[in-house]
PDB file of N, CA and C in Angstrom:
ATOM      1  N   MET A   1    -209.566-221.809-223.144  1.00  0.00           N
ATOM      2  CA  MET A   1    -208.844-220.575-222.952  1.00  0.00           C
ATOM      3  C   MET A   1    -208.857-219.767-224.252  1.00  0.00           C
ATOM      4  N   LEU A   2    -209.040-218.470-224.122  1.00  0.00           N
ATOM      5  CA  LEU A   2    -209.059-217.601-225.287  1.00  0.00           C
ATOM      6  C   LEU A   2    -207.658-217.362-225.826  1.00  0.00           C
ATOM      7  N   LYS A   3    -207.577-217.154-227.118  1.00  0.00           N
ATOM      8  CA  LYS A   3    -206.301-216.866-227.766  1.00  0.00           C
ATOM      9  C   LYS A   3    -205.796-215.500-227.312  1.00  0.00           C
ATOM     10  N   ASN A   4    -204.533-215.421-226.991  1.00  0.00           N
ATOM     11  CA  ASN A   4    -203.904-214.150-226.653  1.00  0.00           C
ATOM     12  C   ASN A   4    -203.725-213.362-227.950  1.00  0.00           C
ATOM     13  N   ILE A   5    -204.253-212.164-227.993  1.00  0.00           N
ATOM     14  CA  ILE A   5    -204.244-211.379-229.229  1.00  0.00           C
ATOM     15  C   ILE A   5    -203.107-210.366-229.209  1.00  0.00           C
ATOM     16  N   HIS A   6    -202.238-210.469-230.202  1.00  0.00           N
ATOM     17  CA  HIS A   6    -201.118-209.535-230.347  1.00  0.00           C
ATOM     18  C   HIS A   6    -201.666-208.176-230.794  1.00  0.00           C
ATOM     19  N   PRO A   7    -201.074-207.083-230.321  1.00  0.00           N
ATOM     20  CA  PRO A   7    -201.558-205.761-230.730  1.00  0.00           C
ATOM     21  C   PRO A   7    -201.494-205.536-232.239  1.00  0.00           C
ATOM     22  N   GLY A   8    -200.620-206.258-232.916  1.00  0.00           N
ATOM     23  CA  GLY A   8    -200.559-206.144-234.372  1.00  0.00           C
ATOM     24  C   GLY A   8    -201.836-206.609-235.042  1.00  0.00           C
ATOM     25  N   GLU A   9    -202.488-207.601-234.457  1.00  0.00           N
ATOM     26  CA  GLU A   9    -203.760-208.078-234.999  1.00  0.00           C
ATOM     27  C   GLU A   9    -204.836-207.003-234.846  1.00  0.00           C
ATOM     28  N   ILE A  10    -204.796-206.295-233.742  1.00  0.00           N
ATOM     29  CA  ILE A  10    -205.746-205.196-233.530  1.00  0.00           C
ATOM     30  C   ILE A  10    -205.444-204.066-234.501  1.00  0.00           C
ATOM     31  N   LEU A  11    -204.170-203.771-234.691  1.00  0.00           N
ATOM     32  CA  LEU A  11    -203.781-202.750-235.665  1.00  0.00           C
ATOM     33  C   LEU A  11    -204.321-203.110-237.046  1.00  0.00           C
ATOM     34  N   LEU A  12    -204.156-204.354-237.442  1.00  0.00           N
ATOM     35  CA  LEU A  12    -204.611-204.797-238.760  1.00  0.00           C
ATOM     36  C   LEU A  12    -206.128-204.759-238.889  1.00  0.00           C
ATOM     37  N   GLU A  13    -206.813-205.417-237.970  1.00  0.00           N
ATOM     38  CA  GLU A  13    -208.265-205.592-238.100  1.00  0.00           C
ATOM     39  C   GLU A  13    -209.069-204.333-237.778  1.00  0.00           C
ATOM     40  N   GLU A  14    -208.685-203.632-236.734  1.00  0.00           N
ATOM     41  CA  GLU A  14    -209.496-202.507-236.256  1.00  0.00           C
ATOM     42  C   GLU A  14    -209.075-201.154-236.822  1.00  0.00           C
ATOM     43  N   PHE A  15    -207.897-201.079-237.408  1.00  0.00           N
ATOM     44  CA  PHE A  15    -207.430-199.794-237.913  1.00  0.00           C
ATOM     45  C   PHE A  15    -207.101-199.848-239.401  1.00  0.00           C
ATOM     46  N   LEU A  16    -206.172-200.693-239.800  1.00  0.00           N
ATOM     47  CA  LEU A  16    -205.788-200.720-241.212  1.00  0.00           C
ATOM     48  C   LEU A  16    -206.948-201.140-242.111  1.00  0.00           C
ATOM     49  N   LYS A  17    -207.552-202.277-241.824  1.00  0.00           N
ATOM     50  CA  LYS A  17    -208.681-202.737-242.650  1.00  0.00           C
ATOM     51  C   LYS A  17    -209.878-201.805-242.512  1.00  0.00           C
ATOM     52  N   GLU A  18    -210.150-201.397-241.284  1.00  0.00           N
ATOM     53  CA  GLU A  18    -211.317-200.541-241.015  1.00  0.00           C
ATOM     54  C   GLU A  18    -211.259-199.238-241.799  1.00  0.00           C
ATOM     55  N   PHE A  19    -210.058-198.650-241.907  1.00  0.00           N
ATOM     56  CA  PHE A  19    -209.915-197.350-242.567  1.00  0.00           C
ATOM     57  C   PHE A  19    -209.323-197.454-243.969  1.00  0.00           C
ATOM     58  N   GLY A  20    -209.107-198.671-244.447  1.00  0.00           N
ATOM     59  CA  GLY A  20    -208.586-198.862-245.797  1.00  0.00           C
ATOM     60  C   GLY A  20    -207.165-198.353-245.979  1.00  0.00           C
ATOM     61  N   VAL A  21    -206.339-198.523-244.968  1.00  0.00           N
ATOM     62  CA  VAL A  21    -204.948-198.076-245.018  1.00  0.00           C
ATOM     63  C   VAL A  21    -204.054-199.301-245.192  1.00  0.00           C
ATOM     64  N   SER A  22    -203.183-199.260-246.191  1.00  0.00           N
ATOM     65  CA  SER A  22    -202.267-200.385-246.397  1.00  0.00           C
ATOM     66  C   SER A  22    -201.101-200.306-245.414  1.00  0.00           C
ATOM     67  N   GLN A  23    -200.460-201.427-245.224  1.00  0.00           N
ATOM     68  CA  GLN A  23    -199.273-201.455-244.370  1.00  0.00           C
ATOM     69  C   GLN A  23    -198.183-200.551-244.944  1.00  0.00           C
ATOM     70  N   ASN A  24    -198.036-200.554-246.258  1.00  0.00           N
ATOM     71  CA  ASN A  24    -197.045-199.689-246.907  1.00  0.00           C
ATOM     72  C   ASN A  24    -197.338-198.220-246.648  1.00  0.00           C
ATOM     73  N   ARG A  25    -198.588-197.843-246.795  1.00  0.00           N
ATOM     74  CA  ARG A  25    -198.954-196.443-246.571  1.00  0.00           C
ATOM     75  C   ARG A  25    -198.708-196.044-245.124  1.00  0.00           C
ATOM     76  N   LEU A  26    -199.132-196.881-244.186  1.00  0.00           N
ATOM     77  CA  LEU A  26    -198.905-196.558-242.782  1.00  0.00           C
ATOM     78  C   LEU A  26    -197.416-196.375-242.520  1.00  0.00           C
ATOM     79  N   GLY A  27    -196.616-197.298-242.987  1.00  0.00           N
ATOM     80  CA  GLY A  27    -195.171-197.193-242.790  1.00  0.00           C
ATOM     81  C   GLY A  27    -194.610-195.896-243.343  1.00  0.00           C
ATOM     82  N   ARG A  28    -194.970-195.575-244.568  1.00  0.00           N
ATOM     83  CA  ARG A  28    -194.494-194.329-245.188  1.00  0.00           C
ATOM     84  C   ARG A  28    -194.960-193.112-244.406  1.00  0.00           C
ATOM     85  N   ASP A  29    -196.242-193.098-244.046  1.00  0.00           N
ATOM     86  CA  ASP A  29    -196.832-191.920-243.397  1.00  0.00           C
ATOM     87  C   ASP A  29    -196.299-191.666-241.990  1.00  0.00           C
ATOM     88  N   ILE A  30    -195.847-192.708-241.302  1.00  0.00           N
ATOM     89  CA  ILE A  30    -195.378-192.500-239.925  1.00  0.00           C
ATOM     90  C   ILE A  30    -193.859-192.656-239.787  1.00  0.00           C
ATOM     91  N   GLY A  31    -193.170-192.825-240.903  1.00  0.00           N
ATOM     92  CA  GLY A  31    -191.713-192.889-240.860  1.00  0.00           C
ATOM     93  C   GLY A  31    -191.147-194.205-240.364  1.00  0.00           C
ATOM     94  N   MET A  32    -191.877-195.284-240.621  1.00  0.00           N
ATOM     95  CA  MET A  32    -191.386-196.624-240.300  1.00  0.00           C
ATOM     96  C   MET A  32    -191.351-197.438-241.589  1.00  0.00           C
ATOM     97  N   SER A  33    -190.496-198.433-241.622  1.00  0.00           N
ATOM     98  CA  SER A  33    -190.438-199.254-242.828  1.00  0.00           C
ATOM     99  C   SER A  33    -191.696-200.112-242.928  1.00  0.00           C
ATOM    100  N   PRO A  34    -192.167-200.324-244.153  1.00  0.00           N
ATOM    101  CA  PRO A  34    -193.307-201.226-244.330  1.00  0.00           C
ATOM    102  C   PRO A  34    -193.029-202.619-243.756  1.00  0.00           C
ATOM    103  N   ARG A  35    -191.772-203.049-243.799  1.00  0.00           N
ATOM    104  CA  ARG A  35    -191.415-204.350-243.228  1.00  0.00           C
ATOM    105  C   ARG A  35    -191.668-204.364-241.719  1.00  0.00           C
ATOM    106  N   ALA A  36    -191.310-203.273-241.034  1.00  0.00           N
ATOM    107  CA  ALA A  36    -191.538-203.196-239.584  1.00  0.00           C
ATOM    108  C   ALA A  36    -193.028-203.271-239.282  1.00  0.00           C
ATOM    109  N   ILE A  37    -193.834-202.571-240.072  1.00  0.00           N
ATOM    110  CA  ILE A  37    -195.290-202.612-239.878  1.00  0.00           C
ATOM    111  C   ILE A  37    -195.795-204.031-240.101  1.00  0.00           C
ATOM    112  N   ASN A  38    -195.308-204.681-241.157  1.00  0.00           N
ATOM    113  CA  ASN A  38    -195.728-206.051-241.444  1.00  0.00           C
ATOM    114  C   ASN A  38    -195.349-207.000-240.315  1.00  0.00           C
ATOM    115  N   GLU A  39    -194.182-206.814-239.740  1.00  0.00           N
ATOM    116  CA  GLU A  39    -193.759-207.670-238.628  1.00  0.00           C
ATOM    117  C   GLU A  39    -194.629-207.446-237.395  1.00  0.00           C
ATOM    118  N   ILE A  40    -195.046-206.206-237.158  1.00  0.00           N
ATOM    119  CA  ILE A  40    -195.969-205.924-236.052  1.00  0.00           C
ATOM    120  C   ILE A  40    -197.301-206.616-236.313  1.00  0.00           C
ATOM    121  N   VAL A  41    -197.821-206.445-237.508  1.00  0.00           N
ATOM    122  CA  VAL A  41    -199.121-207.020-237.873  1.00  0.00           C
ATOM    123  C   VAL A  41    -199.108-208.546-237.762  1.00  0.00           C
ATOM    124  N   ARG A  42    -197.985-209.167-238.095  1.00  0.00           N
ATOM    125  CA  ARG A  42    -197.873-210.630-238.029  1.00  0.00           C
ATOM    126  C   ARG A  42    -197.493-211.134-236.642  1.00  0.00           C
ATOM    127  N   GLY A  43    -197.338-210.215-235.685  1.00  0.00           N
ATOM    128  CA  GLY A  43    -196.993-210.617-234.324  1.00  0.00           C
ATOM    129  C   GLY A  43    -195.542-210.995-234.146  1.00  0.00           C
ATOM    130  N   LYS A  44    -194.691-210.618-235.089  1.00  0.00           N
ATOM    131  CA  LYS A  44    -193.266-210.944-235.032  1.00  0.00           C
ATOM    132  C   LYS A  44    -192.448-209.826-234.391  1.00  0.00           C
ATOM    133  N   ARG A  45    -193.062-208.664-234.200  1.00  0.00           N
ATOM    134  CA  ARG A  45    -192.375-207.516-233.612  1.00  0.00           C
ATOM    135  C   ARG A  45    -193.314-206.875-232.603  1.00  0.00           C
ATOM    136  N   SER A  46    -192.737-206.404-231.513  1.00  0.00           N
ATOM    137  CA  SER A  46    -193.533-205.748-230.470  1.00  0.00           C
ATOM    138  C   SER A  46    -193.769-204.281-230.804  1.00  0.00           C
ATOM    139  N   ILE A  47    -194.825-203.749-230.229  1.00  0.00           N
ATOM    140  CA  ILE A  47    -195.061-202.305-230.264  1.00  0.00           C
ATOM    141  C   ILE A  47    -194.114-201.692-229.231  1.00  0.00           C
ATOM    142  N   THR A  48    -193.274-200.778-229.662  1.00  0.00           N
ATOM    143  CA  THR A  48    -192.353-200.084-228.755  1.00  0.00           C
ATOM    144  C   THR A  48    -192.919-198.707-228.433  1.00  0.00           C
ATOM    145  N   ALA A  49    -192.270-198.008-227.520  1.00  0.00           N
ATOM    146  CA  ALA A  49    -192.689-196.637-227.212  1.00  0.00           C
ATOM    147  C   ALA A  49    -192.638-195.787-228.478  1.00  0.00           C
ATOM    148  N   ASN A  50    -191.598-195.969-229.267  1.00  0.00           N
ATOM    149  CA  ASN A  50    -191.438-195.215-230.508  1.00  0.00           C
ATOM    150  C   ASN A  50    -192.583-195.492-231.480  1.00  0.00           C
ATOM    151  N   SER A  51    -192.859-196.766-231.728  1.00  0.00           N
ATOM    152  CA  SER A  51    -193.935-197.093-232.673  1.00  0.00           C
ATOM    153  C   SER A  51    -195.297-196.730-232.099  1.00  0.00           C
ATOM    154  N   ALA A  52    -195.473-196.853-230.786  1.00  0.00           N
ATOM    155  CA  ALA A  52    -196.747-196.476-230.159  1.00  0.00           C
ATOM    156  C   ALA A  52    -197.028-194.992-230.358  1.00  0.00           C
ATOM    157  N   LEU A  53    -196.012-194.159-230.185  1.00  0.00           N
ATOM    158  CA  LEU A  53    -196.186-192.714-230.393  1.00  0.00           C
ATOM    159  C   LEU A  53    -196.597-192.417-231.831  1.00  0.00           C
ATOM    160  N   ARG A  54    -195.946-193.056-232.781  1.00  0.00           N
ATOM    161  CA  ARG A  54    -196.226-192.813-234.198  1.00  0.00           C
ATOM    162  C   ARG A  54    -197.627-193.306-234.598  1.00  0.00           C
ATOM    163  N   ILE A  55    -197.954-194.533-234.210  1.00  0.00           N
ATOM    164  CA  ILE A  55    -199.257-195.108-234.566  1.00  0.00           C
ATOM    165  C   ILE A  55    -200.381-194.333-233.893  1.00  0.00           C
ATOM    166  N   ALA A  56    -200.183-193.962-232.638  1.00  0.00           N
ATOM    167  CA  ALA A  56    -201.202-193.202-231.902  1.00  0.00           C
ATOM    168  C   ALA A  56    -201.465-191.854-232.555  1.00  0.00           C
ATOM    169  N   LYS A  57    -200.413-191.154-232.928  1.00  0.00           N
ATOM    170  CA  LYS A  57    -200.572-189.849-233.585  1.00  0.00           C
ATOM    171  C   LYS A  57    -201.352-190.011-234.887  1.00  0.00           C
ATOM    172  N   TYR A  58    -201.015-191.024-235.650  1.00  0.00           N
ATOM    173  CA  TYR A  58    -201.635-191.242-236.960  1.00  0.00           C
ATOM    174  C   TYR A  58    -203.123-191.544-236.848  1.00  0.00           C
ATOM    175  N   PHE A  59    -203.490-192.407-235.918  1.00  0.00           N
ATOM    176  CA  PHE A  59    -204.886-192.832-235.813  1.00  0.00           C
ATOM    177  C   PHE A  59    -205.682-192.083-234.748  1.00  0.00           C
ATOM    178  N   GLY A  60    -205.070-191.094-234.094  1.00  0.00           N
ATOM    179  CA  GLY A  60    -205.807-190.303-233.107  1.00  0.00           C
ATOM    180  C   GLY A  60    -206.119-191.066-231.833  1.00  0.00           C
ATOM    181  N   THR A  61    -205.249-191.989-231.476  1.00  0.00           N
ATOM    182  CA  THR A  61    -205.400-192.732-230.227  1.00  0.00           C
ATOM    183  C   THR A  61    -204.298-192.266-229.281  1.00  0.00           C
ATOM    184  N   SER A  62    -204.153-192.942-228.169  1.00  0.00           N
ATOM    185  CA  SER A  62    -203.069-192.590-227.244  1.00  0.00           C
ATOM    186  C   SER A  62    -201.947-193.620-227.352  1.00  0.00           C
ATOM    187  N   PRO A  63    -200.717-193.198-227.096  1.00  0.00           N
ATOM    188  CA  PRO A  63    -199.636-194.185-227.083  1.00  0.00           C
ATOM    189  C   PRO A  63    -199.838-195.221-225.982  1.00  0.00           C
ATOM    190  N   GLU A  64    -200.466-194.800-224.889  1.00  0.00           N
ATOM    191  CA  GLU A  64    -200.738-195.729-223.793  1.00  0.00           C
ATOM    192  C   GLU A  64    -201.640-196.877-224.238  1.00  0.00           C
ATOM    193  N   PHE A  65    -202.583-196.584-225.128  1.00  0.00           N
ATOM    194  CA  PHE A  65    -203.458-197.630-225.665  1.00  0.00           C
ATOM    195  C   PHE A  65    -202.618-198.748-226.278  1.00  0.00           C
ATOM    196  N   TRP A  66    -201.674-198.377-227.129  1.00  0.00           N
ATOM    197  CA  TRP A  66    -200.852-199.363-227.826  1.00  0.00           C
ATOM    198  C   TRP A  66    -199.880-200.061-226.881  1.00  0.00           C
ATOM    199  N   LEU A  67    -199.279-199.295-225.969  1.00  0.00           N
ATOM    200  CA  LEU A  67    -198.347-199.905-225.020  1.00  0.00           C
ATOM    201  C   LEU A  67    -199.064-200.827-224.042  1.00  0.00           C
ATOM    202  N   ASN A  68    -200.277-200.467-223.649  1.00  0.00           N
ATOM    203  CA  ASN A  68    -201.057-201.344-222.767  1.00  0.00           C
ATOM    204  C   ASN A  68    -201.431-202.642-223.471  1.00  0.00           C
ATOM    205  N   LEU A  69    -201.803-202.559-224.743  1.00  0.00           N
ATOM    206  CA  LEU A  69    -202.084-203.778-225.504  1.00  0.00           C
ATOM    207  C   LEU A  69    -200.854-204.680-225.521  1.00  0.00           C
ATOM    208  N   GLN A  70    -199.688-204.077-225.775  1.00  0.00           N
ATOM    209  CA  GLN A  70    -198.456-204.864-225.838  1.00  0.00           C
ATOM    210  C   GLN A  70    -198.105-205.446-224.475  1.00  0.00           C
ATOM    211  N   SER A  71    -198.233-204.633-223.438  1.00  0.00           N
ATOM    212  CA  SER A  71    -197.923-205.093-222.081  1.00  0.00           C
ATOM    213  C   SER A  71    -198.833-206.241-221.662  1.00  0.00           C
ATOM    214  N   ASN A  72    -200.115-206.106-221.927  1.00  0.00           N
ATOM    215  CA  ASN A  72    -201.062-207.176-221.593  1.00  0.00           C
ATOM    216  C   ASN A  72    -200.750-208.454-222.365  1.00  0.00           C
ATOM    217  N   TYR A  73    -200.400-208.298-223.630  1.00  0.00           N
ATOM    218  CA  TYR A  73    -200.027-209.456-224.444  1.00  0.00           C
ATOM    219  C   TYR A  73    -198.788-210.140-223.864  1.00  0.00           C
ATOM    220  N   ASP A  74    -197.777-209.339-223.543  1.00  0.00           N
ATOM    221  CA  ASP A  74    -196.527-209.885-223.014  1.00  0.00           C
ATOM    222  C   ASP A  74    -196.742-210.602-221.682  1.00  0.00           C
ATOM    223  N   LEU A  75    -197.551-210.006-220.801  1.00  0.00           N
ATOM    224  CA  LEU A  75    -197.833-210.641-219.515  1.00  0.00           C
ATOM    225  C   LEU A  75    -198.531-211.986-219.689  1.00  0.00           C
ATOM    226  N   GLU A  76    -199.494-212.036-220.579  1.00  0.00           N
ATOM    227  CA  GLU A  76    -200.220-213.284-220.828  1.00  0.00           C
ATOM    228  C   GLU A  76    -199.290-214.348-221.409  1.00  0.00           C
ATOM    229  N   GLU A  77    -198.436-213.943-222.331  1.00  0.00           N
ATOM    230  CA  GLU A  77    -197.483-214.891-222.910  1.00  0.00           C
ATOM    231  C   GLU A  77    -196.548-215.430-221.830  1.00  0.00           C
ATOM    232  N   ALA A  78    -196.038-214.544-220.984  1.00  0.00           N
ATOM    233  CA  ALA A  78    -195.133-214.967-219.912  1.00  0.00           C
ATOM    234  C   ALA A  78    -195.845-215.883-218.925  1.00  0.00           C
ATOM    235  N   ALA A  79    -197.080-215.551-218.588  1.00  0.00           N
ATOM    236  CA  ALA A  79    -197.845-216.367-217.639  1.00  0.00           C
ATOM    237  C   ALA A  79    -198.060-217.778-218.172  1.00  0.00           C
ATOM    238  N   ASN A  80    -198.160-217.904-219.479  1.00  0.00           N
ATOM    239  CA  ASN A  80    -198.335-219.224-220.087  1.00  0.00           C
ATOM    240  C   ASN A  80    -197.029-220.008-220.180  1.00  0.00           C
ATOM    241  N   GLU A  81    -195.898-219.319-220.051  1.00  0.00           N
ATOM    242  CA  GLU A  81    -194.598-219.962-220.229  1.00  0.00           C
ATOM    243  C   GLU A  81    -193.902-220.335-218.927  1.00  0.00           C
ATOM    244  N   ILE A  82    -194.192-219.624-217.842  1.00  0.00           N
ATOM    245  CA  ILE A  82    -193.447-219.881-216.607  1.00  0.00           C
ATOM    246  C   ILE A  82    -194.337-220.499-215.537  1.00  0.00           C
ATOM    247  N   ASP A  83    -193.707-221.235-214.660  1.00  0.00           N
ATOM    248  CA  ASP A  83    -194.411-221.916-213.577  1.00  0.00           C
ATOM    249  C   ASP A  83    -194.139-221.170-212.275  1.00  0.00           C
ATOM    250  N   LEU A  84    -195.164-220.586-211.698  1.00  0.00           N
ATOM    251  CA  LEU A  84    -195.030-219.801-210.475  1.00  0.00           C
ATOM    252  C   LEU A  84    -195.435-220.576-209.226  1.00  0.00           C
ATOM    253  N   ARG A  85    -195.783-221.835-209.376  1.00  0.00           N
ATOM    254  CA  ARG A  85    -196.307-222.606-208.244  1.00  0.00           C
ATOM    255  C   ARG A  85    -195.319-222.748-207.094  1.00  0.00           C
ATOM    256  N   ASN A  86    -194.041-222.777-207.368  1.00  0.00           N
ATOM    257  CA  ASN A  86    -193.044-222.966-206.318  1.00  0.00           C
ATOM    258  C   ASN A  86    -192.598-221.667-205.662  1.00  0.00           C
ATOM    259  N   ILE A  87    -193.140-220.556-206.086  1.00  0.00           N
ATOM    260  CA  ILE A  87    -192.786-219.272-205.483  1.00  0.00           C
ATOM    261  C   ILE A  87    -193.810-218.949-204.411  1.00  0.00           C
ATOM    262  N   LYS A  88    -193.312-218.797-203.198  1.00  0.00           N
ATOM    263  CA  LYS A  88    -194.199-218.472-202.081  1.00  0.00           C
ATOM    264  C   LYS A  88    -194.303-216.966-201.937  1.00  0.00           C
ATOM    265  N   GLU A  89    -195.492-216.506-201.561  1.00  0.00           N
ATOM    266  CA  GLU A  89    -195.686-215.078-201.338  1.00  0.00           C
ATOM    267  C   GLU A  89    -194.914-214.622-200.116  1.00  0.00           C
ATOM    268  N   PHE A  90    -194.369-213.433-200.185  1.00  0.00           N
ATOM    269  CA  PHE A  90    -193.649-212.826-199.073  1.00  0.00           C
ATOM    270  C   PHE A  90    -194.621-212.543-197.940  1.00  0.00           C
ATOM    271  N   GLU A  91    -194.215-212.869-196.751  1.00  0.00           N
ATOM    272  CA  GLU A  91    -195.030-212.585-195.571  1.00  0.00           C
ATOM    273  C   GLU A  91    -194.235-211.675-194.651  1.00  0.00           C
ATOM    274  N   ALA A  92    -194.748-210.480-194.434  1.00  0.00           N
ATOM    275  CA  ALA A  92    -194.066-209.536-193.547  1.00  0.00           C
ATOM    276  C   ALA A  92    -194.072-210.068-192.120  1.00  0.00           C
ATOM    277  N   ALA A  93    -192.983-209.831-191.419  1.00  0.00           N
ATOM    278  CA  ALA A  93    -192.859-210.330-190.033  1.00  0.00           C
ATOM    279  C   ALA A  93    -193.774-209.581-189.086  1.00  0.00           C
TER     280      ALA A  93
END
C-alpha cells in the first residue's frame, strides 16, 4: 500500500523547495505564523479554508486544490482507521 501523503508534504516539496521559499517567508507573506506553516509541512496541522485561500493566492493555484488534497488525505486516514465491514448498504424498498 502506498503512503498517504499529507498536503503539507506537497507544499514543502512541490512549492517551497521548488521555488526556494522558506517556511518563514511564506508565513510572513501570507499572514500566517511560521509555526503554523511548519506544522502544516510536518503533517501536524490540516489545511483549512483560510490557509487554502492564502496559499492558493500566493502560489497562483486554487483553494480547491489545497482543500481537495486535505480532504483526500483525511478520507484515506479515516478509511485506514475504521472498520466498515459490519455496515450494510441501504436497500430501498
